[in-house]
Amino acid sequence: MKKNPCGLLYCALIAAMLLTACLKPGGAIVVPGQPTTRITLLKEVDPLYADSFRLYYNSQGNPTRIIPTMVATGRSMWLFRYDNQQRLNARIGSYLSLSTFEMAYRYVHDATGRIIRDTAFAFGTFDTTATPVGISGQQLRTTTYQYDSLNRIVHTVTTDLTVHPPTFRTTVDYSYNSSGNAWKIQSILEEITSMGIPTDTTITYPVYDNKTNFHRLHPLWQFIDRDYSRNNSGSVSSYNSNGLPTELPAPTGVLGIFFHHTIIRYQ
């Protein structure tokens, strides 16, 4: 068993299969003096990977696009598609053609609007004229989700759908303290194709600041990064006047995108 104190969990695009969230339960926070504060720009400042991602929203305040400066392999534009109840039914990492994708996710909701299951796809095509969005590609894995009474994710089970072994199942449990932060995150990786690969358990104890977690600006951001905590974990080197982080100097995943050194802008 490995115990690793750390900040935000790495959110590698493929390995973590970061998906999206229920938009109804919980709701976004209201920043004093700025009730409609939104993330509008993510910037990679490491000169080896320099890039910027602009964020766009619909009239209901829900994200519709995250667009990099240059769309390329590993740097796709992210499209968010909703049903007529403003529930997210697909998140698509698209190329410029707007018909092919690198990664895509399809969601199933419960009666309250929470995502309870998703399927991840790789390298395929999509059709936004269909309802729900048509997605055709290689199925990678499926994930189920359980929530607590505060609509925070407490348990996930991700099962590989790959044809060739080895195949794995990953179970993650989140434990929250009275401060509203996930003080313990336990991940168990099991090989389920009888090839004799030993089970690996990792326990993470995040360290937090005392400022507002930027993920709380929208339930979608909480779900994508699996971060329902009240405060920010990991390294934050600067904040704005509302106490929201503006610079994350350490490698981490932000809104499902991996950054080495992140600048965050709000509006």
One Martini backbone bead per residue (centre of mass of N, CA, C, O) as a GRO file, in nm:
protein
  267
    1MET     BB    1   0.096   0.035   0.022
    2LYS     BB    2   0.033   0.379  -0.073
    3LYS     BB    3   0.137   0.700   0.069
    4ASN     BB    4   0.035   1.031  -0.068
    5PRO     BB    5   0.104   1.337  -0.035
    6CYS     BB    6  -0.113   1.589  -0.191
    7GLY     BB    7  -0.277   1.731  -0.428
    8LEU     BB    8  -0.394   1.735  -0.700
    9LEU     BB    9  -0.498   1.521  -0.910
   10TYR     BB   10  -0.419   1.378  -1.175
   11CYS     BB   11  -0.565   1.459  -1.519
   12ALA     BB   12  -0.540   1.264  -1.735
   13LEU     BB   13  -0.710   1.230  -2.018
   14ILE     BB   14  -0.715   0.911  -2.031
   15ALA     BB   15  -0.671   0.780  -1.750
   16ALA     BB   16  -0.914   0.940  -1.597
   17MET     BB   17  -1.172   1.010  -1.740
   18LEU     BB   18  -1.293   1.295  -1.760
   19LEU     BB   19  -1.598   1.422  -1.670
   20THR     BB   20  -1.938   1.514  -1.618
   21ALA     BB   21  -2.215   1.699  -1.472
   22CYS     BB   22  -2.435   1.789  -1.263
   23LEU     BB   23  -2.637   2.101  -1.263
   24LYS     BB   24  -2.827   2.106  -1.004
   25PRO     BB   25  -2.699   2.005  -0.764
   26GLY     BB   26  -2.583   2.256  -0.532
   27GLY     BB   27  -2.442   2.454  -0.708
   28ALA     BB   28  -2.314   2.751  -0.742
   29ILE     BB   29  -2.132   2.991  -0.642
   30VAL     BB   30  -2.115   3.316  -0.479
   31VAL     BB   31  -1.945   3.594  -0.545
   32PRO     BB   32  -1.880   3.867  -0.394
   33GLY     BB   33  -1.997   4.106  -0.632
   34GLN     BB   34  -1.992   3.822  -0.835
   35PRO     BB   35  -2.251   3.621  -0.932
   36THR     BB   36  -2.109   3.556  -1.247
   37THR     BB   37  -1.860   3.403  -1.215
   38ARG     BB   38  -1.604   3.306  -1.457
   39ILE     BB   39  -1.430   3.103  -1.652
   40THR     BB   40  -1.228   3.221  -1.950
   41LEU     BB   41  -0.914   3.126  -1.885
   42LEU     BB   42  -0.647   2.909  -1.992
   43LYS     BB   43  -0.287   2.897  -1.912
   44GLU     BB   44   0.017   2.797  -2.051
   45VAL     BB   45   0.356   2.889  -1.926
   46ASP     BB   46   0.514   2.675  -2.035
   47PRO     BB   47   0.726   2.702  -2.305
   48LEU     BB   48   0.692   2.397  -2.410
   49TYR     BB   49   0.339   2.432  -2.376
   50ALA     BB   50   0.217   2.673  -2.494
   51ASP     BB   51  -0.120   2.789  -2.410
   52SER     BB   52  -0.474   2.855  -2.483
   53PHE     BB   53  -0.807   2.863  -2.316
   54ARG     BB   54  -1.133   2.918  -2.410
   55LEU     BB   55  -1.446   3.007  -2.260
   56TYR     BB   56  -1.792   2.903  -2.307
   57TYR     BB   57  -2.144   3.012  -2.285
   58ASN     BB   58  -2.464   3.002  -2.215
   59SER     BB   59  -2.762   3.151  -2.109
   60GLN     BB   60  -2.746   2.947  -1.843
   61GLY     BB   61  -2.421   2.916  -1.773
   62ASN     BB   62  -2.318   2.686  -1.955
   63PRO     BB   63  -2.089   2.510  -2.094
   64THR     BB   64  -1.975   2.473  -2.454
   65ARG     BB   65  -1.655   2.565  -2.465
   66ILE     BB   66  -1.304   2.462  -2.528
   67ILE     BB   67  -1.045   2.666  -2.677
   68PRO     BB   68  -0.767   2.646  -2.839
   69THR     BB   69  -0.540   2.800  -3.025
   70MET     BB   70  -0.448   2.498  -3.117
   71VAL     BB   71  -0.556   2.232  -3.290
   72ALA     BB   72  -0.462   1.902  -3.167
   73THR     BB   73  -0.304   1.647  -3.067
   74GLY     BB   74  -0.397   1.672  -2.728
   75ARG     BB   75  -0.562   1.958  -2.842
   76SER     BB   76  -0.864   1.978  -2.815
   77MET     BB   77  -1.186   2.061  -2.848
   78TRP     BB   78  -1.451   2.132  -2.618
   79LEU     BB   79  -1.776   1.987  -2.622
   80PHE     BB   80  -2.109   2.076  -2.502
   81ARG     BB   81  -2.405   1.869  -2.452
   82TYR     BB   82  -2.760   1.922  -2.426
   83ASP     BB   83  -3.060   1.902  -2.312
   84ASN     BB   84  -3.383   2.038  -2.244
   85GLN     BB   85  -3.267   2.032  -1.920
   86GLN     BB   86  -2.954   2.089  -1.901
   87ARG     BB   87  -2.824   1.813  -1.951
   88LEU     BB   88  -2.550   1.639  -1.982
   89ASN     BB   89  -2.478   1.411  -2.275
   90ALA     BB   90  -2.197   1.545  -2.387
   91ARG     BB   91  -1.834   1.507  -2.439
   92ILE     BB   92  -1.611   1.662  -2.690
   93GLY     BB   93  -1.297   1.593  -2.850
   94SER     BB   94  -1.236   1.799  -3.110
   95TYR     BB   95  -1.186   1.877  -3.422
   96LEU     BB   96  -1.216   2.100  -3.685
   97SER     BB   97  -1.441   1.929  -3.838
   98LEU     BB   98  -1.688   1.857  -3.638
   99SER     BB   99  -1.683   1.503  -3.666
  100THR     BB  100  -1.425   1.446  -3.503
  101PHE     BB  101  -1.252   1.251  -3.242
  102GLU     BB  102  -1.055   1.170  -2.957
  103MET     BB  103  -1.274   1.228  -2.731
  104ALA     BB  104  -1.567   1.074  -2.562
  105TYR     BB  105  -1.887   1.137  -2.378
  106ARG     BB  106  -2.150   0.950  -2.222
  107TYR     BB  107  -2.466   1.007  -2.043
  108VAL     BB  108  -2.628   0.913  -1.731
  109HIS     BB  109  -2.926   0.973  -1.543
  110ASP     BB  110  -3.108   1.059  -1.288
  111ALA     BB  111  -3.395   1.201  -1.153
  112THR     BB  112  -3.204   1.459  -1.045
  113GLY     BB  113  -2.948   1.490  -1.273
  114ARG     BB  114  -2.738   1.285  -1.217
  115ILE     BB  115  -2.453   1.126  -1.283
  116ILE     BB  116  -2.422   0.751  -1.304
  117ARG     BB  117  -2.312   0.722  -1.610
  118ASP     BB  118  -2.041   0.630  -1.840
  119THR     BB  119  -1.889   0.661  -2.170
  120ALA     BB  120  -1.583   0.598  -2.336
  121PHE     BB  121  -1.422   0.737  -2.628
  122ALA     BB  122  -1.218   0.669  -2.932
  123PHE     BB  123  -1.174   0.763  -3.228
  124GLY     BB  124  -1.426   0.930  -3.400
  125THR     BB  125  -1.768   1.007  -3.448
  126PHE     BB  126  -2.013   1.281  -3.482
  127ASP     BB  127  -2.373   1.389  -3.417
  128THR     BB  128  -2.558   1.689  -3.350
  129THR     BB  129  -2.846   1.618  -3.491
  130ALA     BB  130  -2.879   1.426  -3.277
  131THR     BB  131  -3.107   1.264  -3.023
  132PRO     BB  132  -2.873   1.219  -2.902
  133VAL     BB  133  -2.565   1.232  -2.954
  134GLY     BB  134  -2.373   1.092  -3.195
  135ILE     BB  135  -2.153   0.805  -3.122
  136SER     BB  136  -1.850   0.679  -3.291
  137GLY     BB  137  -1.639   0.428  -3.136
  138GLN     BB  138  -1.410   0.332  -2.916
  139GLN     BB  139  -1.453   0.159  -2.635
  140LEU     BB  140  -1.299   0.195  -2.316
  141ARG     BB  141  -1.507   0.291  -2.072
  142THR     BB  142  -1.682   0.262  -1.758
  143THR     BB  143  -1.875   0.471  -1.523
  144THR     BB  144  -1.971   0.489  -1.185
  145TYR     BB  145  -2.192   0.679  -0.952
  146GLN     BB  146  -2.174   0.817  -0.618
  147TYR     BB  147  -2.362   0.993  -0.360
  148ASP     BB  148  -2.430   1.221  -0.135
  149SER     BB  149  -2.637   1.450   0.032
  150LEU     BB  150  -2.440   1.684  -0.122
  151ASN     BB  151  -2.359   1.586  -0.416
  152ARG     BB  152  -2.104   1.412  -0.374
  153ILE     BB  153  -1.856   1.228  -0.463
  154VAL     BB  154  -1.779   0.884  -0.317
  155HIS     BB  155  -1.811   0.673  -0.574
  156THR     BB  156  -1.614   0.478  -0.809
  157VAL     BB  157  -1.645   0.272  -1.120
  158THR     BB  158  -1.395   0.150  -1.345
  159THR     BB  159  -1.432  -0.019  -1.668
  160ASP     BB  160  -1.293  -0.190  -1.897
  161LEU     BB  161  -1.351  -0.234  -2.279
  162THR     BB  162  -1.131  -0.390  -2.380
  163VAL     BB  163  -1.035  -0.662  -2.574
  164HIS     BB  164  -0.747  -0.672  -2.461
  165PRO     BB  165  -0.536  -0.788  -2.253
  166PRO     BB  166  -0.547  -0.626  -1.986
  167THR     BB  167  -0.806  -0.579  -1.739
  168PHE     BB  168  -0.959  -0.307  -1.553
  169ARG     BB  169  -1.046  -0.198  -1.214
  170THR     BB  170  -1.159   0.116  -1.065
  171THR     BB  171  -1.168   0.222  -0.721
  172VAL     BB  172  -1.319   0.517  -0.568
  173ASP     BB  173  -1.279   0.692  -0.250
  174TYR     BB  174  -1.447   0.960  -0.070
  175SER     BB  175  -1.344   1.159   0.214
  176TYR     BB  176  -1.508   1.382   0.435
  177ASN     BB  177  -1.497   1.662   0.622
  178SER     BB  178  -1.612   1.930   0.822
  179SER     BB  179  -1.479   2.137   0.598
  180GLY     BB  180  -1.544   2.005   0.299
  181ASN     BB  181  -1.304   1.800   0.256
  182ALA     BB  182  -1.097   1.572   0.095
  183TRP     BB  183  -0.889   1.384   0.305
  184LYS     BB  184  -0.957   1.104   0.143
  185ILE     BB  185  -0.812   0.898  -0.128
  186GLN     BB  186  -0.913   0.585  -0.265
  187SER     BB  187  -0.731   0.355  -0.483
  188ILE     BB  188  -0.833   0.059  -0.678
  189LEU     BB  189  -0.641  -0.171  -0.874
  190GLU     BB  190  -0.784  -0.423  -1.090
  191GLU     BB  191  -0.742  -0.730  -1.228
  192ILE     BB  192  -1.003  -0.906  -1.454
  193THR     BB  193  -0.824  -1.146  -1.643
  194SER     BB  194  -0.637  -1.359  -1.499
  195MET     BB  195  -0.298  -1.261  -1.499
  196GLY     BB  196  -0.171  -1.188  -1.200
  197ILE     BB  197  -0.212  -0.898  -1.126
  198PRO     BB  198  -0.170  -0.696  -0.879
  199THR     BB  199  -0.309  -0.515  -0.647
  200ASP     BB  200  -0.358  -0.152  -0.624
  201THR     BB  201  -0.305   0.083  -0.352
  202THR     BB  202  -0.410   0.430  -0.312
  203ILE     BB  203  -0.336   0.697  -0.078
  204THR     BB  204  -0.475   1.025  -0.041
  205TYR     BB  205  -0.366   1.348   0.121
  206PRO     BB  206  -0.476   1.637   0.095
  207VAL     BB  207  -0.385   1.984   0.066
  208TYR     BB  208  -0.507   2.298   0.197
  209ASP     BB  209  -0.648   2.586   0.184
  210ASN     BB  210  -0.861   2.898   0.267
  211LYS     BB  211  -1.000   2.902  -0.011
  212THR     BB  212  -1.179   2.919  -0.287
  213ASN     BB  213  -1.292   2.686  -0.494
  214PHE     BB  214  -1.307   2.704  -0.837
  215HIS     BB  215  -1.502   2.458  -0.888
  216ARG     BB  216  -1.762   2.611  -0.751
  217LEU     BB  217  -1.858   2.778  -1.009
  218HIS     BB  218  -1.922   2.473  -1.123
  219PRO     BB  219  -2.041   2.153  -1.139
  220LEU     BB  220  -1.872   2.063  -1.382
  221TRP     BB  221  -1.590   2.111  -1.255
  222GLN     BB  222  -1.620   1.913  -1.026
  223PHE     BB  223  -1.655   1.655  -1.199
  224ILE     BB  224  -1.414   1.650  -1.386
  225ASP     BB  225  -1.203   1.673  -1.119
  226ARG     BB  226  -1.315   1.551  -0.859
  227ASP     BB  227  -1.400   1.848  -0.698
  228TYR     BB  228  -1.584   1.917  -0.383
  229SER     BB  229  -1.423   2.104  -0.234
  230ARG     BB  230  -1.395   2.406  -0.063
  231ASN     BB  231  -1.094   2.392  -0.116
  232ASN     BB  232  -0.766   2.413  -0.221
  233SER     BB  233  -0.549   2.206  -0.372
  234GLY     BB  234  -0.230   2.246  -0.363
  235SER     BB  235  -0.064   2.478  -0.565
  236VAL     BB  236  -0.081   2.833  -0.482
  237SER     BB  237   0.049   3.164  -0.585
  238SER     BB  238  -0.239   3.309  -0.656
  239TYR     BB  239  -0.489   3.572  -0.614
  240ASN     BB  240  -0.772   3.732  -0.609
  241SER     BB  241  -0.998   3.952  -0.457
  242ASN     BB  242  -1.194   3.678  -0.416
  243GLY     BB  243  -0.998   3.416  -0.364
  244LEU     BB  244  -0.909   3.319  -0.642
  245PRO     BB  245  -0.727   3.138  -0.838
  246THR     BB  246  -0.445   3.233  -1.081
  247GLU     BB  247  -0.204   3.023  -0.985
  248LEU     BB  248  -0.054   2.703  -1.094
  249PRO     BB  249   0.275   2.574  -1.068
  250ALA     BB  250   0.180   2.282  -1.082
  251PRO     BB  251   0.114   1.990  -1.195
  252THR     BB  252  -0.217   1.958  -1.350
  253GLY     BB  253  -0.563   1.931  -1.354
  254VAL     BB  254  -0.788   2.143  -1.563
  255LEU     BB  255  -1.079   2.069  -1.678
  256GLY     BB  256  -0.937   1.800  -1.817
  257ILE     BB  257  -0.653   1.951  -1.836
  258PHE     BB  258  -0.317   1.944  -1.883
  259PHE     BB  259  -0.078   2.110  -1.667
  260HIS     BB  260   0.224   2.269  -1.562
  261HIS     BB  261   0.132   2.591  -1.577
  262THR     BB  262  -0.128   2.791  -1.438
  263ILE     BB  263  -0.363   3.021  -1.573
  264ILE     BB  264  -0.641   3.211  -1.433
  265ARG     BB  265  -0.945   3.348  -1.568
  266TYR     BB  266  -1.196   3.599  -1.503
  267GLN     BB  267  -1.567   3.740  -1.517
   0.00000   0.00000   0.00000
